[in-house]
XYZ file of C-alpha atoms in Angstrom:
619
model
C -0.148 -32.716 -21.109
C -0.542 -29.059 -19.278
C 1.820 -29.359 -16.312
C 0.588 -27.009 -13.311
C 3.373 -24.452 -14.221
C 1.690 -23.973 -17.218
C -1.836 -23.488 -15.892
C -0.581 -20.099 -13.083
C 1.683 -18.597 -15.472
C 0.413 -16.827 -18.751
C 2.883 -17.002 -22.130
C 3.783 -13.835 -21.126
C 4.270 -14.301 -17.433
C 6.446 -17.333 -18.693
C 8.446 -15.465 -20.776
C 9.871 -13.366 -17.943
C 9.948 -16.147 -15.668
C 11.660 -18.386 -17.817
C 14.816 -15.076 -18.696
C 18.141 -16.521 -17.041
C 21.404 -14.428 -18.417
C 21.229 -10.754 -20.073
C 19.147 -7.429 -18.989
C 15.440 -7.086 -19.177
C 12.731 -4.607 -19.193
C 9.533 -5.858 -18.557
C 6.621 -3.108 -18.749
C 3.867 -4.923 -16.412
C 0.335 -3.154 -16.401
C -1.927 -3.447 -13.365
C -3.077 -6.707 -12.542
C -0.755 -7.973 -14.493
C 0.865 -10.342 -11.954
C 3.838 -7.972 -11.714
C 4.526 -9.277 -8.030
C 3.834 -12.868 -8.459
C 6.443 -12.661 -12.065
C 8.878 -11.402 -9.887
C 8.461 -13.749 -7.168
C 8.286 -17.087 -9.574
C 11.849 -15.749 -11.637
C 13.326 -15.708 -8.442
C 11.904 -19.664 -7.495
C 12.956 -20.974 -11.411
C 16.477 -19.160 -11.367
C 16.819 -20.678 -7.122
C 15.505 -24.049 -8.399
C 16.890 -24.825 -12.357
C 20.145 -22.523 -12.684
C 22.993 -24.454 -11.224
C 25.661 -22.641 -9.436
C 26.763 -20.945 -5.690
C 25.255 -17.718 -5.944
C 22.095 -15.690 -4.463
C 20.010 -13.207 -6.234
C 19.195 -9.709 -5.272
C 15.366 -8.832 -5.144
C 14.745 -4.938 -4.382
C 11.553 -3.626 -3.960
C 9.798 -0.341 -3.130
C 7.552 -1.250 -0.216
C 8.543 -3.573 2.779
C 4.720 -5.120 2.018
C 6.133 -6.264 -1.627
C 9.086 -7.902 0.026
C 6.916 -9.541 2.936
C 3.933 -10.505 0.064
C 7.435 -12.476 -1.640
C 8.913 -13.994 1.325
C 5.775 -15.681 1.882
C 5.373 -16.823 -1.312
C 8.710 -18.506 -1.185
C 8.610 -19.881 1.970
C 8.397 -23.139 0.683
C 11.572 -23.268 -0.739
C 12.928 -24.114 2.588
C 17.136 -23.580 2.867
C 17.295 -22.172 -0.777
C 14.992 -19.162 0.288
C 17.866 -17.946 2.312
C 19.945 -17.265 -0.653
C 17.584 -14.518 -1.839
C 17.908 -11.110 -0.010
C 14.569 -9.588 -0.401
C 14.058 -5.750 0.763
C 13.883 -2.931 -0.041
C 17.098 -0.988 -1.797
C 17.472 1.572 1.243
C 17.303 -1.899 3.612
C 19.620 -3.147 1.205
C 22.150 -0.103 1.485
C 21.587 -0.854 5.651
C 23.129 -4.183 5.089
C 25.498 -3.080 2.765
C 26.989 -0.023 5.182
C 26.702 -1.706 8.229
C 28.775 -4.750 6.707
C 31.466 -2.398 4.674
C 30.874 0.786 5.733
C 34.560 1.870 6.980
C 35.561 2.777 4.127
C 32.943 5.667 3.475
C 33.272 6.169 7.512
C 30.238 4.334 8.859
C 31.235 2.420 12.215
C 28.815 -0.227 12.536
C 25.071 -0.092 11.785
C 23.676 3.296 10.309
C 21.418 4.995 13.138
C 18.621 6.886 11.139
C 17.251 9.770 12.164
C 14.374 9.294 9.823
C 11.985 12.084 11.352
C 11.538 15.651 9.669
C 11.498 17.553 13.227
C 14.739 15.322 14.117
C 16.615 16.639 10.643
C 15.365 20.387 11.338
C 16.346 20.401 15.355
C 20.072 19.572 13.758
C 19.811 21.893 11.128
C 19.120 24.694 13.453
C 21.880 23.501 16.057
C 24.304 23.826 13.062
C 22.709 26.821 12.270
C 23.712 28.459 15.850
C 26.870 26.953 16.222
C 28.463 28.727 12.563
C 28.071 32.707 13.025
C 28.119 32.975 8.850
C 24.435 30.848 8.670
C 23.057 32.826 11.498
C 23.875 36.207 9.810
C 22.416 34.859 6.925
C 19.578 33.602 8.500
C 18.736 36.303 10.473
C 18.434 38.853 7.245
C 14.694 36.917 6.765
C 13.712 38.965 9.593
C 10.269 37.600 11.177
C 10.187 33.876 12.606
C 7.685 32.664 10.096
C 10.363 33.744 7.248
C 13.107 31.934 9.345
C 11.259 28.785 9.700
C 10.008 28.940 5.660
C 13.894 29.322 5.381
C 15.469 26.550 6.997
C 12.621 24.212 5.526
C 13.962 25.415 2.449
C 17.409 24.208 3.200
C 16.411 21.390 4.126
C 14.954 20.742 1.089
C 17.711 21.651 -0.811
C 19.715 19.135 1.370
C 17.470 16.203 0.222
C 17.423 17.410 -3.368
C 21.752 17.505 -4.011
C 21.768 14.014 -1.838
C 19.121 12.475 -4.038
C 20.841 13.930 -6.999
C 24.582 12.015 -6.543
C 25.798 12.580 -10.076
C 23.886 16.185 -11.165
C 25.052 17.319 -8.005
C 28.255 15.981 -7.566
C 29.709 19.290 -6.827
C 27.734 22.109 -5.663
C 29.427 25.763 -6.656
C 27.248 27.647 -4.582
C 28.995 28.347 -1.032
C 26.315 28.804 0.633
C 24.598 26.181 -0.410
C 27.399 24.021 0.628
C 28.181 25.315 3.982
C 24.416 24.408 4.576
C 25.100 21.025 3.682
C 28.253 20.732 6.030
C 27.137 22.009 8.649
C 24.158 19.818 8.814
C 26.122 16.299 7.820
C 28.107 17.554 10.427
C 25.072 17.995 13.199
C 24.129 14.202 12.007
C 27.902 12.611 12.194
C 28.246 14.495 15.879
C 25.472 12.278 17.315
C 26.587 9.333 15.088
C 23.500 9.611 12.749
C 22.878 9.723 9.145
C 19.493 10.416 7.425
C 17.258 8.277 4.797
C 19.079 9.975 2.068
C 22.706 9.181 3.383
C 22.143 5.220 2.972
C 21.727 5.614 -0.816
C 24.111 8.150 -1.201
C 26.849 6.644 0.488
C 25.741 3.120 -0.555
C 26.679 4.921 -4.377
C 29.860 6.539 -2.969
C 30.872 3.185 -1.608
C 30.566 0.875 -4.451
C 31.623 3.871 -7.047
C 34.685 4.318 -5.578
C 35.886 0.834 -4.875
C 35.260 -0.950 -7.926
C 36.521 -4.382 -5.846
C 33.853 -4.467 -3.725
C 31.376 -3.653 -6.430
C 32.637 -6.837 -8.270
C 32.818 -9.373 -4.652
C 29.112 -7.751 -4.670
C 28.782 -9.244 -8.695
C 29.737 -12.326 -7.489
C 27.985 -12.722 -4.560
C 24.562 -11.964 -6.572
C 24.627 -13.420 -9.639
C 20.912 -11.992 -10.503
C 19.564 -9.032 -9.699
C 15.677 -8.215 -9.808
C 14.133 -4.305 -9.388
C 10.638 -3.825 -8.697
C 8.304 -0.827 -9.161
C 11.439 0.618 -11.638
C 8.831 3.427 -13.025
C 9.965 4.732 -8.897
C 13.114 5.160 -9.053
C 15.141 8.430 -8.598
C 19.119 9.689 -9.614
C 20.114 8.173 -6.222
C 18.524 4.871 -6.881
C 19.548 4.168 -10.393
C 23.113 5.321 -9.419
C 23.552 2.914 -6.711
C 22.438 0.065 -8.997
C 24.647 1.164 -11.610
C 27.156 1.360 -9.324
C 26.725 -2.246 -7.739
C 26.813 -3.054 -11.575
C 30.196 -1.853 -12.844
C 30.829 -1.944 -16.349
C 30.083 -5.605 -17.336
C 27.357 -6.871 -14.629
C 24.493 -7.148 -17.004
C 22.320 -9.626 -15.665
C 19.640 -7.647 -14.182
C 15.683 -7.263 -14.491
C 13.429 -4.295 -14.058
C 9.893 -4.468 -13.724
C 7.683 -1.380 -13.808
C 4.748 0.650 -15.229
C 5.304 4.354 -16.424
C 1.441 4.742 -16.143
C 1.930 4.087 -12.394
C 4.688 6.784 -11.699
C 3.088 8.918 -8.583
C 6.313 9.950 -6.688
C 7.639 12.899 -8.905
C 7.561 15.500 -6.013
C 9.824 12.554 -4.329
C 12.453 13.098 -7.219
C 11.306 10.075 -9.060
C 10.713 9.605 -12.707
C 9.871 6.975 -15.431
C 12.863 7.968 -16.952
C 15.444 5.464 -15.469
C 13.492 2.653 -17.008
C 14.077 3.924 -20.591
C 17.323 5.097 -19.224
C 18.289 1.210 -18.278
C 16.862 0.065 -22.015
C 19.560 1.870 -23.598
C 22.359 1.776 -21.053
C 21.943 -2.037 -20.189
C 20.986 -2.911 -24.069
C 18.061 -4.542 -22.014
C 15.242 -6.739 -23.908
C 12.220 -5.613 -23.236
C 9.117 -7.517 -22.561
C 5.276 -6.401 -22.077
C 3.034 -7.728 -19.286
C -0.421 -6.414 -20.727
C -2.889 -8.692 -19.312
C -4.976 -7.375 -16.161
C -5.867 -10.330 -13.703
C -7.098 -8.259 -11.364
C -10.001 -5.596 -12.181
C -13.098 -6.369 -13.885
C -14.294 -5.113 -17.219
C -15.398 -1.846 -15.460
C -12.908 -0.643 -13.445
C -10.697 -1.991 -16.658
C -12.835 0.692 -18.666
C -12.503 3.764 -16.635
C -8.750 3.229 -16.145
C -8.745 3.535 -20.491
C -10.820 6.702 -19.910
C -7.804 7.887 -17.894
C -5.020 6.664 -20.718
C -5.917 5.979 -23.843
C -3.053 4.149 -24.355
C -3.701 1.383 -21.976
C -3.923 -1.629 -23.698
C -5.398 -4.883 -22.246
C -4.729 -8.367 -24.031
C -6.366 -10.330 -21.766
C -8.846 -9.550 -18.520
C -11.396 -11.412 -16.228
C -14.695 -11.773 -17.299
C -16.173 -10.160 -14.720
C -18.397 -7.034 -15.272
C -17.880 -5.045 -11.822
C -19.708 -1.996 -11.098
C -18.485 1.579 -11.674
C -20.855 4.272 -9.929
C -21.213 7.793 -9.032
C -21.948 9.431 -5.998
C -22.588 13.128 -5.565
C -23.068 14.488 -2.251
C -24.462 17.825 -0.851
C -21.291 18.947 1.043
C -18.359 17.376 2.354
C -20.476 15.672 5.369
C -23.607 14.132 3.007
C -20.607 12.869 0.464
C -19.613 11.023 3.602
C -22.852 10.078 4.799
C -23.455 8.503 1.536
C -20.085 6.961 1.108
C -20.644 5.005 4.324
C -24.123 4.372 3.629
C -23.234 2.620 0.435
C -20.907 0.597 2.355
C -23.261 -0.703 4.610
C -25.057 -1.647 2.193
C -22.343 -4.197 0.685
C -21.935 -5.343 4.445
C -25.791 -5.987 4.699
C -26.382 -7.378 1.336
C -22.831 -8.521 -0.785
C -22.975 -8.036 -4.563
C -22.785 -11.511 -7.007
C -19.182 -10.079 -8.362
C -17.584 -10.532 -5.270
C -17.091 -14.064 -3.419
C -18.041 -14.646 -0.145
C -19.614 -11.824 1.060
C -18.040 -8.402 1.817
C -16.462 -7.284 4.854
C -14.816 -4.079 6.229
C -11.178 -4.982 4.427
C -12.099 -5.807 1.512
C -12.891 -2.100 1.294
C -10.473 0.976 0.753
C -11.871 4.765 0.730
C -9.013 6.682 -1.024
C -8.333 10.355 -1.138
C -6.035 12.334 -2.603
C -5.097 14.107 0.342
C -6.069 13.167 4.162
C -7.897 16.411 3.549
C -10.392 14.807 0.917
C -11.280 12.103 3.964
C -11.885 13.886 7.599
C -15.664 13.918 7.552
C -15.262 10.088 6.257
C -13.199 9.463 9.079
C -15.472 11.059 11.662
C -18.509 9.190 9.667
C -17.240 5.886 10.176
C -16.150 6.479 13.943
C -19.831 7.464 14.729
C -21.080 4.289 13.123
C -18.335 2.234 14.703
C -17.206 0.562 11.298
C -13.930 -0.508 11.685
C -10.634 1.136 9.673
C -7.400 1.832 9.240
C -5.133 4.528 8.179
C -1.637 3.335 6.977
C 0.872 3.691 9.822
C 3.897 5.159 8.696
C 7.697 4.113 10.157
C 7.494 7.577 11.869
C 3.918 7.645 13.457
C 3.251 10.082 16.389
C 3.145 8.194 19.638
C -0.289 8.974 21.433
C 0.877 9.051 25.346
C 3.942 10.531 26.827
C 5.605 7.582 28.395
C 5.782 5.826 25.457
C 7.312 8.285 23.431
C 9.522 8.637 26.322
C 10.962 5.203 25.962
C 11.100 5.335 22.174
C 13.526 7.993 22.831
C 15.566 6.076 25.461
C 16.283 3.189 23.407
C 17.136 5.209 20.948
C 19.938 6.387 23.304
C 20.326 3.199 24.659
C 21.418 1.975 21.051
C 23.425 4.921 20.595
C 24.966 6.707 23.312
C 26.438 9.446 21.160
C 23.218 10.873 19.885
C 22.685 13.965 22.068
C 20.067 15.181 20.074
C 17.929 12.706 21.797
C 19.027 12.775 24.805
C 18.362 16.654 24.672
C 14.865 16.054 24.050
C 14.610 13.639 26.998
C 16.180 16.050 29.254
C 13.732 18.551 28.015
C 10.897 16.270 28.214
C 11.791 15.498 32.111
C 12.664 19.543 32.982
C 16.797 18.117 33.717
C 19.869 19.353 32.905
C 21.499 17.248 29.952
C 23.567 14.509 30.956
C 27.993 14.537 30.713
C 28.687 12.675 27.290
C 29.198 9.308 28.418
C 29.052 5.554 26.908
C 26.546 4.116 29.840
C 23.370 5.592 28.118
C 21.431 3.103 31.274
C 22.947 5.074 33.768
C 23.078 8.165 32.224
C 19.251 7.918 31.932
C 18.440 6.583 35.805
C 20.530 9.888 36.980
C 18.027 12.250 34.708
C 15.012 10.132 36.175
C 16.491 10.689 39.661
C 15.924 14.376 39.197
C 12.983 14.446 37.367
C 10.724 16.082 40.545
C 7.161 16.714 38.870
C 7.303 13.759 35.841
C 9.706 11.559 37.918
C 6.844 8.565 37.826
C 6.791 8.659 34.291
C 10.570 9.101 33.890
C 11.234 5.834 36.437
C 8.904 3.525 34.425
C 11.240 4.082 31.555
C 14.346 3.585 32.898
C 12.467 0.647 34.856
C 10.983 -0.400 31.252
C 14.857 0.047 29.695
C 16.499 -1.608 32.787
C 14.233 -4.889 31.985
C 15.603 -5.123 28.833
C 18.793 -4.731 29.653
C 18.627 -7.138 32.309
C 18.327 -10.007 29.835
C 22.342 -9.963 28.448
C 21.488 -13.906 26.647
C 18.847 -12.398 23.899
C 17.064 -8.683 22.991
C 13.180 -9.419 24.243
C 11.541 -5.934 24.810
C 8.096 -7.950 26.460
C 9.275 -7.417 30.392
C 9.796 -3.601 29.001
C 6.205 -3.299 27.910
C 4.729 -5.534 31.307
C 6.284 -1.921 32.655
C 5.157 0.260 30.560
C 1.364 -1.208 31.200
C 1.909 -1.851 34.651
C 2.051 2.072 34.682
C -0.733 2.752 32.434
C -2.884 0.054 35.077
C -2.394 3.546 37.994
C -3.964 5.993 36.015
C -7.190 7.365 35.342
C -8.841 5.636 32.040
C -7.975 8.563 29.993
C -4.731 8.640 30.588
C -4.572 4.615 30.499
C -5.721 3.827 26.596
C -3.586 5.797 24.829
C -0.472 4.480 26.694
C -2.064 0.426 25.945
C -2.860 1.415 22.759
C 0.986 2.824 21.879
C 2.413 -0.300 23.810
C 0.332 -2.251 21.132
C 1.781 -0.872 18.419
C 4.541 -1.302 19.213
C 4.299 -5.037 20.405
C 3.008 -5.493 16.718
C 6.431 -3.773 15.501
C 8.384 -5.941 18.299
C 6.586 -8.903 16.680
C 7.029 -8.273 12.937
C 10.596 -7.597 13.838
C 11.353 -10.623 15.298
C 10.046 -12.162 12.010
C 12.682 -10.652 9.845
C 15.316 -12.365 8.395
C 17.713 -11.041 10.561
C 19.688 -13.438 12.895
C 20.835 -11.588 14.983
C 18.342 -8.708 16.594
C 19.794 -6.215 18.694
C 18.180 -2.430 19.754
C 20.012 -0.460 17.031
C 18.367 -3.144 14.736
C 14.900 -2.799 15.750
C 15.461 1.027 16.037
C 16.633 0.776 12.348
C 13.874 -1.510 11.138
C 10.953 1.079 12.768
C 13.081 3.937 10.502
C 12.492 2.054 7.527
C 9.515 0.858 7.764
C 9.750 -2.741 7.842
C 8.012 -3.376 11.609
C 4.595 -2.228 9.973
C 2.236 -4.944 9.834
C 1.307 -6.133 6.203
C -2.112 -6.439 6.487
C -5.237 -4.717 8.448
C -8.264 -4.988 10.252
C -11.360 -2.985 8.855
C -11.701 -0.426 6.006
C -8.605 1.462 4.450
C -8.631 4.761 4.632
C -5.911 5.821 2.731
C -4.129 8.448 0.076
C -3.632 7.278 -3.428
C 0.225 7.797 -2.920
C -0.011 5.150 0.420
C -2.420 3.020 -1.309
C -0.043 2.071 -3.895
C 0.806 -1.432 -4.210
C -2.868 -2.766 -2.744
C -5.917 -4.116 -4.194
C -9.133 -4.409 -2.652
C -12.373 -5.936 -4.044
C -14.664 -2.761 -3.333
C -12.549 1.265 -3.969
C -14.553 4.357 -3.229
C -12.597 7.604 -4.378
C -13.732 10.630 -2.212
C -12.990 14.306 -2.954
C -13.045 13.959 -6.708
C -14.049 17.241 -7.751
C -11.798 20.415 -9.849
C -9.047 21.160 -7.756
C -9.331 18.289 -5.415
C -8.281 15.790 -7.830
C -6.990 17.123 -9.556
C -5.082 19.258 -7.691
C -5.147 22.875 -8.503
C -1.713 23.387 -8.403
C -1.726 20.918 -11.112
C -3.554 22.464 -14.039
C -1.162 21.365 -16.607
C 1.860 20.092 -17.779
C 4.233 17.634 -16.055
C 1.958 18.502 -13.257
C -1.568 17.308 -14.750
C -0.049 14.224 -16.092
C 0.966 13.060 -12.887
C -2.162 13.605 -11.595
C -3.565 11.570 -13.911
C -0.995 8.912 -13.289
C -2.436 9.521 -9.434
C -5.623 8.527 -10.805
C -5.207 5.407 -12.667
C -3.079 4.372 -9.669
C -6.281 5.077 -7.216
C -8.947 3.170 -10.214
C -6.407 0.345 -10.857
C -6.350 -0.593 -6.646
C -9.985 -2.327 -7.060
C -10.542 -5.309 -8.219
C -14.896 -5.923 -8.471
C -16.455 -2.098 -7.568
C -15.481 1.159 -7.682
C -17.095 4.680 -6.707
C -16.021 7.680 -7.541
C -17.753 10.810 -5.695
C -17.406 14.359 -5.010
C -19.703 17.060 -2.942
C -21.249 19.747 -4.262
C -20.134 22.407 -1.890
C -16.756 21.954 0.511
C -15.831 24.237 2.838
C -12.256 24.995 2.345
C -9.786 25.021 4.925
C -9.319 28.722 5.352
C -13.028 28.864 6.094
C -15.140 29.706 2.697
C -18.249 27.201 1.518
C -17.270 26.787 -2.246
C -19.393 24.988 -4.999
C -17.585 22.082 -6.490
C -17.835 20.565 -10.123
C -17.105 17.626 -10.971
C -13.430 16.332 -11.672
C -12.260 15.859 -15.040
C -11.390 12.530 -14.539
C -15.321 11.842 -13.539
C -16.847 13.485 -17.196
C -13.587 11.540 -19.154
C -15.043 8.132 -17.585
C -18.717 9.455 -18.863
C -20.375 9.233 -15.247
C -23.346 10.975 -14.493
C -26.362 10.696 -11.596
């Protein structure tokens, strides 16, 4: 008799699934059921292995860990002894709970945005006479500015790199690096790259914690391992010890897209050998059709499939005049699908079940303007550290963020900039701090009172953190001005409702503002899912599927990228593109225009990518 495990899990699928005690590798293709694998190993070991103990799923993006909360849902009280998240969430947890001893007081305030990191660098920078001398040798302000990016830079790279760059023998180099940590510890604040690295430094150095961590999680599951940097694999080694053994990595090297990030494929063959891990192939594709399946061989002849759907899909090209005609086209095509469906895809096809990827945002701007004029719906992903549209809004982002942390004077700097006042006395009541700058605020003083109104309603409520009555405020506002000035301000104050909302959804018990602040750092108050067409770049498309792709911009140094002719380089550019084929599941179009005009202001004749002649398309 087939029971119904039987009939939603593959032999292979059930091979992983079934793994209790001992390291694995499991190499999962596209569409291989990577995700749901994951998700069922953590049900089986929950459900059959006896035992007081939780297990420690880590993914890459907070939409993997959401996708696998839902899917568990149903396992009622034994859910809760799963942490799902993603590793940097993880390190959150793990710093705000035993911090001390690396010298974190309480929960970790990110400062997560790049002009937030440079405005401390250069404060460091004017406070230590030895970096200004050195600085101002570059002359010009453009060579300053290339400069301190370039520090920056360097920053990231030796945190990122824990063990290569466990000491750093240039002096220079490491008086950068003080002074900056410095900047961040004198408002209280560490950056993305602090959680991991001191997440490493905490577990490495206290072995005893490492092992109450061992205990705590007897299993430990790693998605998306082809991501993974120094940092990463060094925490998880770390967490590990010498005899922890019983954890699973599932990844595709074929997938790898994040090199410039410091990633590489190598960690997974790194844990094979380290871990002694067994490793286990996932070859079957459950998601594209025979197709998209082909084109994605085209791109890697080594991609084996040992089972797909037998569906036939559609692979097309379209070739467009310029940049505007390859959009007119693009959307044309679309509306087509709207109007008139195709028999490989179920029930019709509406605005998301379509993506239009590019490799840059570059490769999409006329798109975007084409589908605006023709008032089809879409989306581009919103990242944790998205521009706010209206002032007043941005305004109060920045006061909660002082609210939560009354030390960080970088951002109550900007505020006082923002209002034209003089920068408040250091001082623990950030409420009344912020109603004395508001006080004073003469020409913006009616935007300045609705956010310490906005804050003071939030404050009011001392049972429970609800930020509603805040945004009543903020809208109330909005309701005096003219319409121009009124949409953006609803349409910020919707976002962030939507953040509010998926925040309160967490797992967290407890929410408090340095929580929610924390949560919009990382990424984890962006809503899973979308209305309308996806308009996205390969790298943020990652992790999606979508029944109908269209790949724009897919001409010879486009996409590639012609800084990638060869190499290391080209490879990962063709990883880029398998990524972008492998996202549909029924239809994909690739296209290009003839002619772009480039962004320095030349028309240039395009040919077609390589990627387009490999897969043998033609008009």
């Amino acid at each position: 008799m087939t029971t119904e495990r039987e009939i939603r899990l593959s032999s292979q699928q059930a091979a992983v699934v079934d793994h209790v005690d001992g390291p694995l590798l499991v190499v999962a293709g596209p569409g291989s059921g990577k995700t749901r694998v994951l998700t069922e190993r953590i049900r089986y070991l929950l459900s059959n292995v006896p035992g007081h103990f939780r297990v420690l799923a880590l993914t890459f993006t907070n939409k993997a860990a959401d996708e696998m909360r839902e899917r568990l849902a149903d396992l009622g009280d034994a859910r809760q002894r799963a942490f799902i998240g993603t590793l940097h969430s993880f390190c959150l947890d793990l710093l705000t709970e035993r911090g001390k001893l690396v010298g974190v007081e309480g929960m970790p305030n990110i400062f997560e945005q790049f002009k937030d990191r440079k405005e401390i660098l250069l404060n460091a920078i004017k406070d230590d006479p030895a970096l200004e001398a050195e600085l101002d040798q570059e002359g010009d302000a453009k060579a300053r500015g290339k400069r301190v990016d370039a520090w920056l830079q360097g920053i990231s790279w030796v945190k990122a790199h824990p063990i290569t760059c466990a000491v750093i023998d240039d002096d220079l180099e490491r008086r950068v690096l003080e002074a900056y940590d410095n900047g961040l510890r004198a408002s209280n604040a560490y950056d993305f790259d602090d959680l991991l690295l001191l997440a490493y430094r905490l577990l490495s150095g206290n072995p005893k914690l490492a092992e109450f961590y061992q205990r705590l999680y007897k299993f430990v599951c790693i998605d998306e391992a082809q991501d993974l940097n120094e940092a990463q694999y060094a925490v998880i080694c770390a967490l590990c010890g010498e005899s922890f053994k019983n954890v699973m990595m599932v990844g595709d090297p074929k997938q790898s897209i994040y090199g410039f990030n410091t990633s590489s494929p190598e960690y997974m063959d790194r844990f094979k050998a380290e871990f002694s891990a067994q490793l286990v192939g996932l070859t079957e594709n459950f998601r594209s059709s025979k197709s998209v399946v082909d084109v994605a061989r085209s791109l890697d002849s080594n991609y084996l499939v040992a089972a797909q759907l037998p569906i036939q899909g559609l692979v097309k090209l379209i070739v467009g005049d310029d940049e505007e005609d390859e959009a007119k086209r693009i959307v044309d095509q679309i509306q087509v699908l709207f109007d008139s469906g195709h028999p490989d895809v179920e029930g019709g096809i509406d605005p998301s079940k379509c993506a239009i990827l590019g490799r840059t945002r570059f490769a999409l701007l006329a798109i975007e303007k084409e589908l605006r004029e023709r008032s089809i719906p879409f989306y581009k992903r919103l990242t944790a550290n998205h521009e706010n549209e209206s002032e007043v809004v941005d305004d109060f982002q920045l006061a909660l963020r002082v609210v939560a942390n009354p030390r960080d004077r970088l951002h109550f700097a900007a505020l006082a900039k923002k209002w034209k006042v003089s920068e408040p006395d250091a001082t623990n009541d950030a409420a009344k701090a912020l109603a004395s700058m508001a006080s004073a605020a003469g020409s913006v003083s009616g935007r300045a009172a609705a956010v310490v109104a906005a804050v003071a309603s939030v404050l009011r409520n001392t049972a429970r953190l609800d930020l509603m009555p805040a945004f009543a405020v903020l809208t109330s506002y909005a309701d005096k001005l003219d319409e121009d000035e009124k949409l953006p301000i609803y349409e910020d104050v919707e976002v962030f409702r939507q953040e509010w909302d998926q925040y309160l959804r967490s797992d967290s018990s407890t929410q408090t503002i340095a929580g929610f602040m924390s949560s919009k750092a990382l990424g984890a108050t962006q809503k899973a899912s979308r209305e309308g067409v996806a308009l996205l770049t390969v790298h943020s498309s990652k992790g999606l599927e979508f029944d109908v792709v269209f790949i724009a911009g897919m001409a010879e140094g486009s996409f590639p990228d012609y800084r990638s002719s060869a190499g290391r380089e080209l490879l990962e550019e063709r990883r880029n593109a398998f990524v972008a084929v492998t996202r549909s599941k029924r239809l994909l179009y690739l296209s290009y225009p003839l002619t772009r005009m480039m962004p320095w202001g030349d028309r240039r004749r395009q040919s077609p990518s390589r990627f387009i002649q490999e897969a043998g398309l033609s008009q």
